Amino acid sequence: MMMPRGSGRLKLSKMNMGGMGTAMMKKVMRDKHVDSLEDLIRHAIKNGVKIVACTMSMDVMGITKDELIDGIDYAGVGTYLGDAEQSNVNLFI
């Protein structure tokens, strides 16, 4: 499968600076004492942030629930839009 397994293996961008982009960004984050992406997600969930994985996108990309972190919800586009309409802040990534 073409998809990375876990946020630790994600590339920074399509260009990825010849493979160095992610490592450089992680170093800058460490130097600035910024938590890792995994820790930021964990803290967000602990503080009540609702993370919703799109089941259609998961199906298209061949991603299973076992491959994603614990504590997230799963929904289709309609459910997501309904929840987003009722929320104070909505980020679609």
mmCIF file of C-alpha atoms in Angstrom:
data_model
loop_
_atom_site.group_PDB
_atom_site.id
_atom_site.type_symbol
_atom_site.label_atom_id
_atom_site.label_comp_id
_atom_site.label_asym_id
_atom_site.label_seq_id
_atom_site.Cartn_x
_atom_site.Cartn_y
_atom_site.Cartn_z
ATOM 1 C CA MET A 1 0.000 0.000 0.000
ATOM 2 C CA MET A 2 1.184 3.504 -0.800
ATOM 3 C CA MET A 3 -0.002 5.191 2.384
ATOM 4 C CA PRO A 4 2.337 5.743 5.358
ATOM 5 C CA ARG A 5 1.454 3.896 8.522
ATOM 6 C CA GLY A 6 1.117 6.369 11.359
ATOM 7 C CA SER A 7 1.763 10.075 11.670
ATOM 8 C CA GLY A 8 5.453 9.443 12.347
ATOM 9 C CA ARG A 9 5.922 8.338 8.745
ATOM 10 C CA LEU A 10 4.060 11.180 7.068
ATOM 11 C CA LYS A 11 6.004 13.384 4.676
ATOM 12 C CA LEU A 12 5.952 17.137 5.065
ATOM 13 C CA SER A 13 4.878 17.802 1.487
ATOM 14 C CA LYS A 14 5.004 16.375 -2.011
ATOM 15 C CA MET A 15 8.397 18.004 -2.593
ATOM 16 C CA ASN A 16 9.611 17.002 0.894
ATOM 17 C CA MET A 17 12.950 18.736 0.223
ATOM 18 C CA GLY A 18 14.535 15.581 -1.116
ATOM 19 C CA GLY A 19 13.412 13.567 1.898
ATOM 20 C CA MET A 20 14.856 16.015 4.430
ATOM 21 C CA GLY A 21 11.775 18.175 5.023
ATOM 22 C CA THR A 22 10.141 16.034 7.682
ATOM 23 C CA ALA A 23 13.362 15.479 9.630
ATOM 24 C CA MET A 24 14.143 19.195 9.517
ATOM 25 C CA MET A 25 10.653 20.149 10.717
ATOM 26 C CA LYS A 26 10.789 17.615 13.561
ATOM 27 C CA LYS A 27 14.171 19.024 14.624
ATOM 28 C CA VAL A 28 12.811 22.585 14.634
ATOM 29 C CA MET A 29 9.830 21.403 16.694
ATOM 30 C CA ARG A 30 12.152 19.680 19.199
ATOM 31 C CA ASP A 31 14.414 22.744 19.391
ATOM 32 C CA LYS A 32 11.363 24.945 20.073
ATOM 33 C CA HIS A 33 10.024 22.438 22.645
ATOM 34 C CA VAL A 34 6.868 21.727 20.626
ATOM 35 C CA ASP A 35 5.217 18.375 21.313
ATOM 36 C CA SER A 36 5.206 15.730 18.600
ATOM 37 C CA LEU A 37 2.173 15.406 16.340
ATOM 38 C CA GLU A 38 1.182 12.239 18.185
ATOM 39 C CA ASP A 39 1.297 14.049 21.548
ATOM 40 C CA LEU A 40 -0.599 17.069 20.200
ATOM 41 C CA ILE A 41 -3.381 14.806 18.921
ATOM 42 C CA ARG A 42 -3.500 12.908 22.216
ATOM 43 C CA HIS A 43 -3.744 16.184 24.207
ATOM 44 C CA ALA A 44 -6.450 17.509 21.888
ATOM 45 C CA ILE A 45 -8.605 14.404 22.374
ATOM 46 C CA LYS A 46 -8.019 14.522 26.143
ATOM 47 C CA ASN A 47 -9.268 18.131 26.140
ATOM 48 C CA GLY A 48 -12.490 17.337 24.299
ATOM 49 C CA VAL A 49 -11.545 17.843 20.655
ATOM 50 C CA LYS A 50 -13.588 15.547 18.437
ATOM 51 C CA ILE A 51 -11.587 14.008 15.590
ATOM 52 C CA VAL A 52 -13.669 12.391 12.855
ATOM 53 C CA ALA A 53 -12.228 10.086 10.204
ATOM 54 C CA CYS A 54 -14.130 10.044 6.923
ATOM 55 C CA THR A 55 -15.196 6.457 6.279
ATOM 56 C CA MET A 56 -15.478 6.992 2.526
ATOM 57 C CA SER A 57 -11.919 8.337 2.333
ATOM 58 C CA MET A 58 -10.717 5.443 4.480
ATOM 59 C CA ASP A 59 -12.365 2.986 2.110
ATOM 60 C CA VAL A 60 -10.932 4.654 -1.002
ATOM 61 C CA MET A 61 -7.421 4.742 0.474
ATOM 62 C CA GLY A 62 -7.590 1.250 1.958
ATOM 63 C CA ILE A 63 -7.203 2.411 5.563
ATOM 64 C CA THR A 64 -8.763 0.327 8.335
ATOM 65 C CA LYS A 65 -9.815 1.403 11.833
ATOM 66 C CA ASP A 66 -6.997 -0.729 13.244
ATOM 67 C CA GLU A 67 -4.476 1.552 11.526
ATOM 68 C CA LEU A 68 -5.785 4.735 13.165
ATOM 69 C CA ILE A 69 -5.277 5.978 16.698
ATOM 70 C CA ASP A 70 -7.721 5.262 19.507
ATOM 71 C CA GLY A 71 -10.212 7.922 20.516
ATOM 72 C CA ILE A 72 -11.411 9.101 17.120
ATOM 73 C CA ASP A 73 -14.900 8.901 15.658
ATOM 74 C CA TYR A 74 -15.849 7.562 12.234
ATOM 75 C CA ALA A 75 -18.513 9.107 10.033
ATOM 76 C CA GLY A 76 -19.584 9.779 6.496
ATOM 77 C CA VAL A 77 -19.762 13.176 4.855
ATOM 78 C CA GLY A 78 -23.372 13.857 5.903
ATOM 79 C CA THR A 79 -22.703 13.221 9.583
ATOM 80 C CA TYR A 80 -19.525 15.286 9.442
ATOM 81 C CA LEU A 81 -21.334 18.242 7.867
ATOM 82 C CA GLY A 82 -24.113 18.052 10.461
ATOM 83 C CA ASP A 83 -21.610 18.029 13.316
ATOM 84 C CA ALA A 84 -19.544 20.800 11.720
ATOM 85 C CA GLU A 85 -22.602 23.020 11.416
ATOM 86 C CA GLN A 86 -23.191 22.736 15.172
ATOM 87 C CA SER A 87 -19.565 23.304 16.223
ATOM 88 C CA ASN A 88 -17.759 26.487 17.208
ATOM 89 C CA VAL A 89 -14.604 25.579 15.278
ATOM 90 C CA ASN A 90 -14.258 23.237 12.324
ATOM 91 C CA LEU A 91 -11.020 22.174 10.640
ATOM 92 C CA PHE A 92 -11.215 19.950 7.575
ATOM 93 C CA ILE A 93 -7.852 18.371 6.785
#
